[in-house]
Coordinates of C-alpha atoms in Angstrom, one line a residue:
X1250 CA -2.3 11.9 -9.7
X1251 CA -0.2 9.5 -11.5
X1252 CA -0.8 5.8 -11.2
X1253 CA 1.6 3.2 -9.0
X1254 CA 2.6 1.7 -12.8
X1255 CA 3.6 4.8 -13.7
X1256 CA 5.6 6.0 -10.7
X1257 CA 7.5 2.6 -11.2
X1258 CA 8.3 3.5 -14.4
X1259 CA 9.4 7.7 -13.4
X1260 CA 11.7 5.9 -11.0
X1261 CA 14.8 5.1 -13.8
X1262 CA 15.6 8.5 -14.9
X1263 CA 15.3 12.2 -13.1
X1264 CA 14.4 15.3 -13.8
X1265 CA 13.6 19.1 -12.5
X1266 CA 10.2 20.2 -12.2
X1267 CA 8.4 22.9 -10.7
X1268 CA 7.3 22.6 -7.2
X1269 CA 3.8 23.5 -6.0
X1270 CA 6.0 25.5 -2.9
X1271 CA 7.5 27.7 -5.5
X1272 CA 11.0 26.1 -5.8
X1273 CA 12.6 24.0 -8.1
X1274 CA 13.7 20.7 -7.2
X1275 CA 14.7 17.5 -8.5
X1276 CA 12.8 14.3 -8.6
X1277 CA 14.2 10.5 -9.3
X1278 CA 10.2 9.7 -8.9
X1279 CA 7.6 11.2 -10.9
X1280 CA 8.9 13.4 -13.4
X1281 CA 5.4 13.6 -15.7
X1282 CA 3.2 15.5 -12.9
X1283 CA 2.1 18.3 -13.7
X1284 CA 1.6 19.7 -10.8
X1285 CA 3.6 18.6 -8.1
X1286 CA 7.2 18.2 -7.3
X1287 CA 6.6 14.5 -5.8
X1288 CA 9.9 15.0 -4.1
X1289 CA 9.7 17.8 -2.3
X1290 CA 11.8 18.0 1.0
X1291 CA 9.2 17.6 4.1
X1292 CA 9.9 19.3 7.4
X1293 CA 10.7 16.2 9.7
X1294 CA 8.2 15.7 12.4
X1295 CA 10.4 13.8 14.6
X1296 CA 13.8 11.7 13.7
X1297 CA 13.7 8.2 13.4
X1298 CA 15.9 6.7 16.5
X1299 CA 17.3 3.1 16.7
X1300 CA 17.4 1.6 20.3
X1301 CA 21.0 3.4 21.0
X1302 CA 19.4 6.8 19.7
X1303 CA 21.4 7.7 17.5
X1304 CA 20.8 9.4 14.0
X1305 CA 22.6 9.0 10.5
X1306 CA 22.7 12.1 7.7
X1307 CA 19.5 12.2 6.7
X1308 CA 17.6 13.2 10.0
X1309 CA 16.8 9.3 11.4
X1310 CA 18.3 5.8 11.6
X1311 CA 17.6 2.1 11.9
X1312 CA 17.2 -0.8 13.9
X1313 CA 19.6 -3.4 12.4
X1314 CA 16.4 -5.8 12.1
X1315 CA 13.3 -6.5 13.3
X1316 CA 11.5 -9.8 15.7
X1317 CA 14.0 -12.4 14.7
X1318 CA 17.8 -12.1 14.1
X1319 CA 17.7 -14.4 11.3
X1320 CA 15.3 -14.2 8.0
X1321 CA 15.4 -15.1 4.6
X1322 CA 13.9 -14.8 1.0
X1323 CA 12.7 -17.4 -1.4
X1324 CA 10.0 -17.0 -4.3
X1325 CA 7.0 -18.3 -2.9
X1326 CA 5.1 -17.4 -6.5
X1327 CA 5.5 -16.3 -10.1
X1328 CA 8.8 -15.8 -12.4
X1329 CA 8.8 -14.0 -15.9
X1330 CA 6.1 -11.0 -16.4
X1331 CA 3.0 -12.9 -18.0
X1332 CA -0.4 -14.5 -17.2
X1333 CA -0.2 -18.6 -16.7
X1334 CA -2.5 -20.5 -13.1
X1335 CA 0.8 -23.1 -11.7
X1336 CA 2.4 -23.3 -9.3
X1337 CA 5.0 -21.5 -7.7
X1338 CA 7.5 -20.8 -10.2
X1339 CA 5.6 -22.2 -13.2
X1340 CA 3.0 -19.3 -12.9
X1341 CA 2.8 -15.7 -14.2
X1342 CA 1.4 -12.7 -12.7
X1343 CA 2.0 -9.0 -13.9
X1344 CA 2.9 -6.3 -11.9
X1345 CA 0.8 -7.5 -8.4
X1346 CA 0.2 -4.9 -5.7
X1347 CA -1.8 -5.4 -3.1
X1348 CA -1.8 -8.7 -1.1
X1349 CA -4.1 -10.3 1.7
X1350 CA -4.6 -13.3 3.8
X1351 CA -8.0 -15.1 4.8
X1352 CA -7.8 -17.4 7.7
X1353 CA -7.2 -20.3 5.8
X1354 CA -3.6 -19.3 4.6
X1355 CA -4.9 -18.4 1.3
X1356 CA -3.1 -15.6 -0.3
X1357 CA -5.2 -12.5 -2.4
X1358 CA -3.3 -10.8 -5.0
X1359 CA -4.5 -8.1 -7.3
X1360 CA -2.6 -8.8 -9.8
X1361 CA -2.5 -5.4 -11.4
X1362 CA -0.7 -5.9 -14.8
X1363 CA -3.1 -8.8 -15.7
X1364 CA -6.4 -6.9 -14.9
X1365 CA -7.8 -8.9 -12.4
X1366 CA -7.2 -11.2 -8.6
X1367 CA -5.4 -14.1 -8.3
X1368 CA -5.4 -16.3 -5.5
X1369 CA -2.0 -18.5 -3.7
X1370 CA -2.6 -21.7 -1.5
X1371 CA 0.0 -22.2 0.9
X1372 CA 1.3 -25.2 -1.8
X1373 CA 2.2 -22.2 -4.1
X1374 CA -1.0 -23.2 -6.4
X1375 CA -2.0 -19.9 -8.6
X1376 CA -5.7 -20.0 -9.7
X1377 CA -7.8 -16.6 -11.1
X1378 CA -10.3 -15.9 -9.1
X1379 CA -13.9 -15.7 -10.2
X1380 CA -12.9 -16.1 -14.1
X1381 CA -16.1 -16.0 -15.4
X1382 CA -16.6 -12.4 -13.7
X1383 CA -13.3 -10.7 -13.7
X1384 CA -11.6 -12.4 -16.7
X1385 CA -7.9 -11.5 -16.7
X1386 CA -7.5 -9.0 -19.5
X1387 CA -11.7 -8.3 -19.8
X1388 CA -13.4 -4.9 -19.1
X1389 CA -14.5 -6.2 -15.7
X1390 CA -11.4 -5.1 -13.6
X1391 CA -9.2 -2.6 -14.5
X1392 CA -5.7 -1.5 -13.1
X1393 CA -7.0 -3.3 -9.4
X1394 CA -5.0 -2.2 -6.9
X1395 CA -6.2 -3.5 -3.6
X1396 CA -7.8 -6.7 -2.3
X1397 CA -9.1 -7.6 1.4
X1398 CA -11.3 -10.4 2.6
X1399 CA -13.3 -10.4 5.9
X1400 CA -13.6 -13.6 7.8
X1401 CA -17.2 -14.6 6.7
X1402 CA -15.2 -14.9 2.9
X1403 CA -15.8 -11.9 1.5
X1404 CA -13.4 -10.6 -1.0
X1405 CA -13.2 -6.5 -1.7
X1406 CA -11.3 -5.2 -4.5
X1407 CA -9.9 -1.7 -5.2
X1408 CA -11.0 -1.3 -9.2
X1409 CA -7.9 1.6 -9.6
X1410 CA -8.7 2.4 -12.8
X1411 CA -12.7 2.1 -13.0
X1412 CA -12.9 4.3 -9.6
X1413 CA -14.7 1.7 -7.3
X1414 CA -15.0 -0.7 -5.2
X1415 CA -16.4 -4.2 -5.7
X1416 CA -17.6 -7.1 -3.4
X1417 CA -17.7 -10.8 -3.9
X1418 CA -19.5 -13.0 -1.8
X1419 CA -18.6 -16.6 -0.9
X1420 CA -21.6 -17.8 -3.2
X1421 CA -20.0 -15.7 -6.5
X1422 CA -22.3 -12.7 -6.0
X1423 CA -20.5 -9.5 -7.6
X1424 CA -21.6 -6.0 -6.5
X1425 CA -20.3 -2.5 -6.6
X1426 CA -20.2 -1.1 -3.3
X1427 CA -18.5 2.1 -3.3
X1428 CA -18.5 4.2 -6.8
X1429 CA -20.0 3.5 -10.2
X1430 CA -17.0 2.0 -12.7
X1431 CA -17.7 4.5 -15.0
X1432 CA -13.7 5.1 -15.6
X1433 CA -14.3 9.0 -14.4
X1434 CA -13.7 10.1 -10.9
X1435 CA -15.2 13.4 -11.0
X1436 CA -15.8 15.4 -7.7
X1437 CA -16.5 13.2 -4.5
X1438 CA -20.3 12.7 -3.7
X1439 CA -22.2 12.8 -0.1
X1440 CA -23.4 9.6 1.2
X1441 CA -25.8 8.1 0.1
X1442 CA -24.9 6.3 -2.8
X1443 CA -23.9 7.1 -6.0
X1444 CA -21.1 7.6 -4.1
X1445 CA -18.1 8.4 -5.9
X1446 CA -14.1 7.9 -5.4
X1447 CA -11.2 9.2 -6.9
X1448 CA -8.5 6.0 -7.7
X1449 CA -9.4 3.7 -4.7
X1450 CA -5.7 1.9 -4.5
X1451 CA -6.0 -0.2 -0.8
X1452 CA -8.8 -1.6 1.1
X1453 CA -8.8 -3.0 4.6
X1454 CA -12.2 -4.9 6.6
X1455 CA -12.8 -3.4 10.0
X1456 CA -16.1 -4.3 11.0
X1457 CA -18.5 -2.9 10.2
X1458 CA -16.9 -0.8 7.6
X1459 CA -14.7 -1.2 5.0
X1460 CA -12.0 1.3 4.9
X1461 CA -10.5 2.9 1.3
X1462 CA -7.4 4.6 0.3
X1463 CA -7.8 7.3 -1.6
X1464 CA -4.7 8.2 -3.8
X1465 CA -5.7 10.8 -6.3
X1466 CA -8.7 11.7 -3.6
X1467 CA -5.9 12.2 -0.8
X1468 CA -8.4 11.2 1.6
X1469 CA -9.0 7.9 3.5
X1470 CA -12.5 7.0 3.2
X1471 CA -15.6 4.3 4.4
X1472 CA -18.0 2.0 3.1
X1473 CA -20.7 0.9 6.1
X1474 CA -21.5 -2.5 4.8
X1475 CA -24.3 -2.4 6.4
X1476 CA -26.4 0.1 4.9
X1477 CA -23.4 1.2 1.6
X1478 CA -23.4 4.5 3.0
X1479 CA -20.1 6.2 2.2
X1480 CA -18.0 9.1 3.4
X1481 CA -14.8 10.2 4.5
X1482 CA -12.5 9.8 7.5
X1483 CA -9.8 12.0 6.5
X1484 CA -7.9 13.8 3.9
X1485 CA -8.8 17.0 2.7
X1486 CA -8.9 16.6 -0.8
X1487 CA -7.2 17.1 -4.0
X1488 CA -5.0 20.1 -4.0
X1489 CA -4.8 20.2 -0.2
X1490 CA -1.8 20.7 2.2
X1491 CA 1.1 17.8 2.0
X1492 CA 0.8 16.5 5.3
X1493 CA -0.8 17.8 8.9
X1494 CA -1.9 15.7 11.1
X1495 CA -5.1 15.7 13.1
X1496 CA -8.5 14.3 13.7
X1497 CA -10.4 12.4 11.8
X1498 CA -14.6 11.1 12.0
X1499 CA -16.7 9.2 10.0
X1500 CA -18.6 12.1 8.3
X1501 CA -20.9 11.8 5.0
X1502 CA -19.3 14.8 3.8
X1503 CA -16.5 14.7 1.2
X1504 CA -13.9 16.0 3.3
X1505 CA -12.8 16.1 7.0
X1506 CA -12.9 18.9 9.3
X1507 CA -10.6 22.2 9.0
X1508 CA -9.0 20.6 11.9
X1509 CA -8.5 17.5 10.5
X1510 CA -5.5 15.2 9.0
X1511 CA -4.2 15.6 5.6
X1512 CA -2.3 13.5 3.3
X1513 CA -0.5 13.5 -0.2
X1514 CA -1.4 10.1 -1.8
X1515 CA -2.4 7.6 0.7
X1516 CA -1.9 4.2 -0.9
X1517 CA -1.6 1.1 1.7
X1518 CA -4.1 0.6 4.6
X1519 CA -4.1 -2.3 7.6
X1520 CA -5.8 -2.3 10.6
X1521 CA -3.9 -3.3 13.2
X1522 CA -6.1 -3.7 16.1
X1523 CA -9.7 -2.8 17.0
X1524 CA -9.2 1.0 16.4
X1525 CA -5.9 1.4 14.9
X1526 CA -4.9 1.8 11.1
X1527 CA -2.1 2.3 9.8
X1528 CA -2.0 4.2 6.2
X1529 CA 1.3 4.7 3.9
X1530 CA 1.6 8.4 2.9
X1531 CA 3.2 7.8 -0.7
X1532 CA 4.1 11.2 -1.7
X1533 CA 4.8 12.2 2.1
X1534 CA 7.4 9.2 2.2
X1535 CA 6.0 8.7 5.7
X1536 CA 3.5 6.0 8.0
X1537 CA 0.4 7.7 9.6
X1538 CA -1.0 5.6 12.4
X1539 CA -4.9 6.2 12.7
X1540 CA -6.3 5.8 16.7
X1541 CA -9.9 5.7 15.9
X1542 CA -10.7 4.5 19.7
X1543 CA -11.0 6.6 21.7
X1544 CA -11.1 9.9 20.2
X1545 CA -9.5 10.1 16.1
X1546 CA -6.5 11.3 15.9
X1547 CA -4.0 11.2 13.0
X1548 CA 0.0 11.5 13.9
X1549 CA 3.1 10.8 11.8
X1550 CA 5.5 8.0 13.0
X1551 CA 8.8 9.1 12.5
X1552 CA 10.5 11.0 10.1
X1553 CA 8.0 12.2 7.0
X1554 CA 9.6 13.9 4.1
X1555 CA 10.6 12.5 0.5
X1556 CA 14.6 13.4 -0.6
X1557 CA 15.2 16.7 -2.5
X1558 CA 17.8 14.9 -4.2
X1559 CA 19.0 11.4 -5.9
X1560 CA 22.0 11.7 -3.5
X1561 CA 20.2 11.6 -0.5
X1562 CA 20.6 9.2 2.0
X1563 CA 17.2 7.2 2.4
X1564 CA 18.1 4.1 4.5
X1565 CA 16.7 6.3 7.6
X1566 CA 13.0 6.8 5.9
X1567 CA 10.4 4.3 4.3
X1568 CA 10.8 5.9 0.6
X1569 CA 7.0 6.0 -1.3
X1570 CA 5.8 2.6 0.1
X1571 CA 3.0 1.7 -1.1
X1572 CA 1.8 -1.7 1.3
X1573 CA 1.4 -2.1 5.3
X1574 CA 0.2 -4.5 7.1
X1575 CA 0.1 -5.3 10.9
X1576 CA 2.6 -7.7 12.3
X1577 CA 1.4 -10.9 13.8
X1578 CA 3.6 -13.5 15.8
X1579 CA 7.1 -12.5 16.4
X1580 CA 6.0 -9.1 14.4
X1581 CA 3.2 -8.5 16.9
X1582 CA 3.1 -4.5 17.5
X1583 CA 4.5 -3.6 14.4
X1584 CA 4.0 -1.9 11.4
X1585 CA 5.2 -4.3 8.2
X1586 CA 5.7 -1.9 5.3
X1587 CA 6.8 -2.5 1.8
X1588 CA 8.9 0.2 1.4
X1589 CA 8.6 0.4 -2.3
X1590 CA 11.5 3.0 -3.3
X1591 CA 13.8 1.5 -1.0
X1592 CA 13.8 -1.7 -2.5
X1593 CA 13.0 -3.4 0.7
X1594 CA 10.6 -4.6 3.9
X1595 CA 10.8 -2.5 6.3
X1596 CA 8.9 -2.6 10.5
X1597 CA 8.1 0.6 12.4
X1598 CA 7.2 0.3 15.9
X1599 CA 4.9 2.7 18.1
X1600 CA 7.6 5.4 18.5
X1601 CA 8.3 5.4 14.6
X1602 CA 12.0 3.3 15.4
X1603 CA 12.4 1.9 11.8
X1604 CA 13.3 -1.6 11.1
X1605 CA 15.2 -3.5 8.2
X1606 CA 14.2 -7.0 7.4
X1607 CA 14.8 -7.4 3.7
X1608 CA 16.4 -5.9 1.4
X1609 CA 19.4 -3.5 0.2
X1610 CA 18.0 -0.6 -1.5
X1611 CA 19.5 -1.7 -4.6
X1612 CA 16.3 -3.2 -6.7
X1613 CA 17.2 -6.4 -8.4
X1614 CA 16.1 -9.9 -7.7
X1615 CA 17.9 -11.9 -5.0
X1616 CA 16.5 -14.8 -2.7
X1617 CA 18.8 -15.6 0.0
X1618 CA 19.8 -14.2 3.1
X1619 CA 17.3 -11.6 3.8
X1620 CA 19.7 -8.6 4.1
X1621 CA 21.3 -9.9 0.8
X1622 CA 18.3 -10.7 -0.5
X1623 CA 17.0 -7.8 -3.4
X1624 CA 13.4 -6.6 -4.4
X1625 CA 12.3 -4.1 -7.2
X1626 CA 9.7 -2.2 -6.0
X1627 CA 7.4 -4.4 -3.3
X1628 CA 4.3 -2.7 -3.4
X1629 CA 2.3 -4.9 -1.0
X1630 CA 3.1 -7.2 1.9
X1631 CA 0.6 -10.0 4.2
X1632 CA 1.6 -11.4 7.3
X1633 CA 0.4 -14.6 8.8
X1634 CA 0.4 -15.7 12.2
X1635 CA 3.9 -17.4 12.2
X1636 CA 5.3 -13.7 10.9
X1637 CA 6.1 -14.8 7.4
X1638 CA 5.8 -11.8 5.3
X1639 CA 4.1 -12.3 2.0
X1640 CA 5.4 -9.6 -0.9
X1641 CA 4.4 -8.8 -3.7
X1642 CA 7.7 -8.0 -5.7
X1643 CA 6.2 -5.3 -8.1
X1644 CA 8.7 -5.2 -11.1
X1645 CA 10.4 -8.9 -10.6
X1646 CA 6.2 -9.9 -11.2
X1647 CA 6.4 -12.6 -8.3
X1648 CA 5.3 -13.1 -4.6
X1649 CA 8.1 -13.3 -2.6
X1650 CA 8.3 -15.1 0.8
X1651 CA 9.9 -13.8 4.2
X1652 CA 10.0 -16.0 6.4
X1653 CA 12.2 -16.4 9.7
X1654 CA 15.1 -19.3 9.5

């Protein structure tokens, strides 16, 4: 499975590739996988509807906006592509995916470019966190894709490229939780550790478990903190079906039931409430909410398939996003995604209604007016408890702020 740097890069020219279904098709996305054609049309498991019901072209339609009538963009962090601790525009970060927020207001990036996590005080100060263990540029880190902290301090990291998960404690106390950084993914293991994981990319603290995104694993996976037992809670596997939803369980074994859920590159991962997750289907262009309580069950909100064509209409689908996270304040119930190929931030509620805060779908860099505003691939996105939206502005290297006027 190809890497989020990568897909960035597949996104400026297309090509026709062979489709694991036996049909050519072409793809604006990933045009070096062997395997798959990323773009594949999806059969629709239900049209996105706005609050009039009605549906454009391309099988769904949104809300005009989402909480507020009235947001805009600004640069909270970061200008030209580089690696420099300042503050707000003064600094540098490279490529940053995922974000998160502790309860102080300070903001987590793994700053992928730069190899290692950078944090954001609500002043717009960039430090690096723990240089003396994850030197930016070292061996430590490599590619990191997600970062979450729990409310005791703790600060997990998705090492992409290493294939593992590390922990930090408040004292400075680095461990490897999940997987064993040797850089090789190799099959998944049974819990107990060695555990092993195949390109963790998000990471999300629900008590007592840590919960992991497989992307090249297809699988969603857990970490019991407790004990650092590992397993899976669903996803099939490498080479499995596209999407299908279904149960899910906190098994030791690598994959879920026959039964269960399946996915094609789950990336982002936020839990909304005690017993809900949401996960971003990449390659599925669609969101998956997770009800862990009661029951597991997997379903699809709204409309999941990625276009066939460059043509398409996408304005009705979240297009590869990579980042969720659950709104807060005037966002309270919904999902906040960074909806990566569309350029933009997107909500969807409970019944999969989509919602446009930011962005045009043309990628470029814009603060302003938030429907004016522009992005170039947002990969991850925080929300605080006023509903500000924190993204992290992939290819424009900066953390860009959403707030309500």
């Amino acid at each position: 499975m190809v890497t989020r740097l990568a897909l960035l890069l597949a996104f400026v020219s297309a090509c026709t590739i062979s489709s694991p279904f036996g049909v050519e098709c072409v793809s604006d996305q990933n045009c070096g996988c062997a395997n798959c054609c990323i773009a594949y049309r999806c059969t629709a498991v239900g049209p996105l509807v706005n609050d009039a019901g009605s549906m454009n072209q391309d099988g769904g339609t949104m809300a005009s906006d989402a909480g507020p009538r009235s947001w805009t963009v600004s640069t909270f962090a970061g200008s030209t592509r580089g690696f420099r601790d300042a503050k707000g525009a003064d600094a540098q970060l490279a490529s940053p995916s995922q974000v998160a927020l502790d309860s102080n207001g300070l903001l987590y990036v793994a700053d992928t470019g730069n190899n290692c996590i950078r944090t954001i005080d609500p002043d717009g100060n960039v430090s690096t966190l723990a240089p003396n263990d994850w030197p930016c540029g070292g061996t430590a880190l490599d590619g990191p894709e997600g970062v979450a902290v729990d409310p005791s301090g703790n600060v997990y990291v998705a090492n992409t490229g290493k294939n593992c998960v590390l922990q930090r404690t408040p004292a400075g106390v680095v461990s490897v939780i999940g997987g064993s950084c040797t850089q090789q993914a190799n099959e998944c293991l049974n819990s107990p550790n060695p555990s092993r994981f195949a390109r963790p990319s998000a990471v999300a603290f629900s008590d007592p478990y840590l919960l992991v995104t497989e992307i090249s694993g297809n699988r969603v996976r857990w970490i019991d903190l407790r004990s650092g037992a590992a397993g899976t809670l669903a996803g099939q596997g490498s080479g499995t079906a596209p999407i299908t939803d279904g149960t899910c369980s906190f098994t030791t074994q690598c994959s879920g039931s026959a039964t269960g859920a399946k996915f094609n590159g789950p990336s982002g991962i936020a839990v909304a409430s005690p017993g809900v997750v949401y996960v971003t289907d990449v390659y599925n262009c669609a969101l998956r909410r997770m009800q862990l309580q009661p029951g597991c069950a997997i379903t699809t909100l709204g409309r999941a398939g990625c276009p066939m064509f460059v043509s398409e209409d996408t304005s009705g689908i979240i297009r590869n996003a990579w980042g969720v996270a659950a709104g807060r304040g005037p966002l309270a119930g919904l999902a906040v995604v960074a909806d990566t190929g569309n350029h933009r931030i997107a909500t969807v509620d409970e019944n999969g209604v989509l919602g446009v805060i930011a962005g045009t779908r043309v990628k470029g860099f814009m603060d302003g007016p938030a429907l004016e505003a522009q992005f170039q691939f947002p990969a991850g996105v925080a929300v605080d408890g006023s509903g500000r939206i924190f993204v992290s502005d992939g290819s424009n290297h900066r953390i860009r702020l959403v707030e309500p006027k």
